[in-house]
Amino acid sequence: MNAPPTRRSSTTAAALVRTVALALLAALALTGLCAGPVAAADGDVTWTVRTAPNAYGTARSSFSHGINPGGQIKDAMIVANRGTSPLTLAVYAADGYTTDAGQLDLLTKDKKSRAVGAWVHAERDSIVVRPGKAVTVPFTISVPDNATPGDHVGGILTSLKQSDDAEGINVDRRLGIRIKLRVSGELQPKLAVEDLHVDYDGSFNPLAKGDATVTYTVHNTGNTVLSAQQKASLSGPFGWPRTEAGAIAAPPELLPGERWKVTVPVHGVAPAVVLSATATLTPLLTDASGSTTSLKPVEATAHGWAVPWTLLLFLVLLIAAAVGAFLLSRRNRARRALREDARVRDAVEEALREHTPQRD
């Protein structure tokens, strides 16, 4: 995968629009750190980087090593100037991280690295490459004795800083190659499903099915780089009816400790009042040879409401009407009973008057 240079800009107020554009380019530029070779081009300034052929391989796409705590490895990168002017490039290493776009990027030089960026030391901090020539940059990987077992990802970079006086900005063009280290020790590949939620959006037709949205966060809680196969489903009470989500794209390879938010639309969901959402992850572990192993699935379940409000309103109105009719009927019966009591009382009084003897 090609990786064009990253542009990092510091601006003046007059160049704000230009800066925003460059920042957007920077977010998209370093989308992968590989060899191949990789080229950076801007007018007559063009250079490439690639892995050096040695005992570790002759056509490697990146640097990948297994190493013991306290161990040391020597490797090299080749930088070639394809332009017409001499190039003076800074050389340094940095830790990696996954961007919001799902691509691997590297910390800028002003940010502190704690793993690969701190363990990799180039033989030279800067190099001068003449037009049409190439320079080999040896570097040493020195892992401390207390290094955490598992995967550590970063890269080795070449950097060219240029000033644009017309725009009032400084541009840092970077080009590098990924370095993945697996420090020996107990591997603990683990993924967790966190913050699982389900939201339902029904229709006015109480018998029609609606759409639901399942959201959750994939958290790499282990010490290895992991991706995953993902599945999601929804079900009503007692597991019925059940609706499977469509195919869900795998998350990017997450470095240890990283999180990735997932949003899954699910269509054709019956308004079953109570919904159970289940998200299942099958972690995918890639070894040094490139083989991928599926690990034991993990899953989580959460509940949400899928109430057919139109039907519920109809039922409420129906119940209210039934209660009203019952109360009215009861009141009418009470009125009739009172009238009957009054009639009987009047009849008794009349009978008593008729049978009472009259006195002279």
Short mmCIF file of C-alpha atoms in Angstrom, two decimals, residues 5-7 20-30:
data_model
loop_
_atom_site.label_atom_id
_atom_site.label_comp_id
_atom_site.label_asym_id
_atom_site.label_seq_id
_atom_site.Cartn_x
_atom_site.Cartn_y
_atom_site.Cartn_z
CA PRO A 5 3.77 12.14 2.77
CA THR A 6 1.90 13.68 5.66
CA ARG A 7 1.63 17.46 5.71
CA VAL A 20 -7.46 23.88 7.02
CA ALA A 21 -6.98 22.41 3.56
CA LEU A 22 -3.50 21.17 4.44
CA ALA A 23 -4.81 19.71 7.70
CA LEU A 24 -7.40 17.74 5.78
CA LEU A 25 -4.70 16.48 3.44
CA ALA A 26 -2.62 15.49 6.46
CA ALA A 27 -5.47 13.45 7.87
CA LEU A 28 -5.70 11.51 4.63
CA ALA A 29 -2.06 11.37 3.59
CA LEU A 30 -0.40 8.75 5.79
#
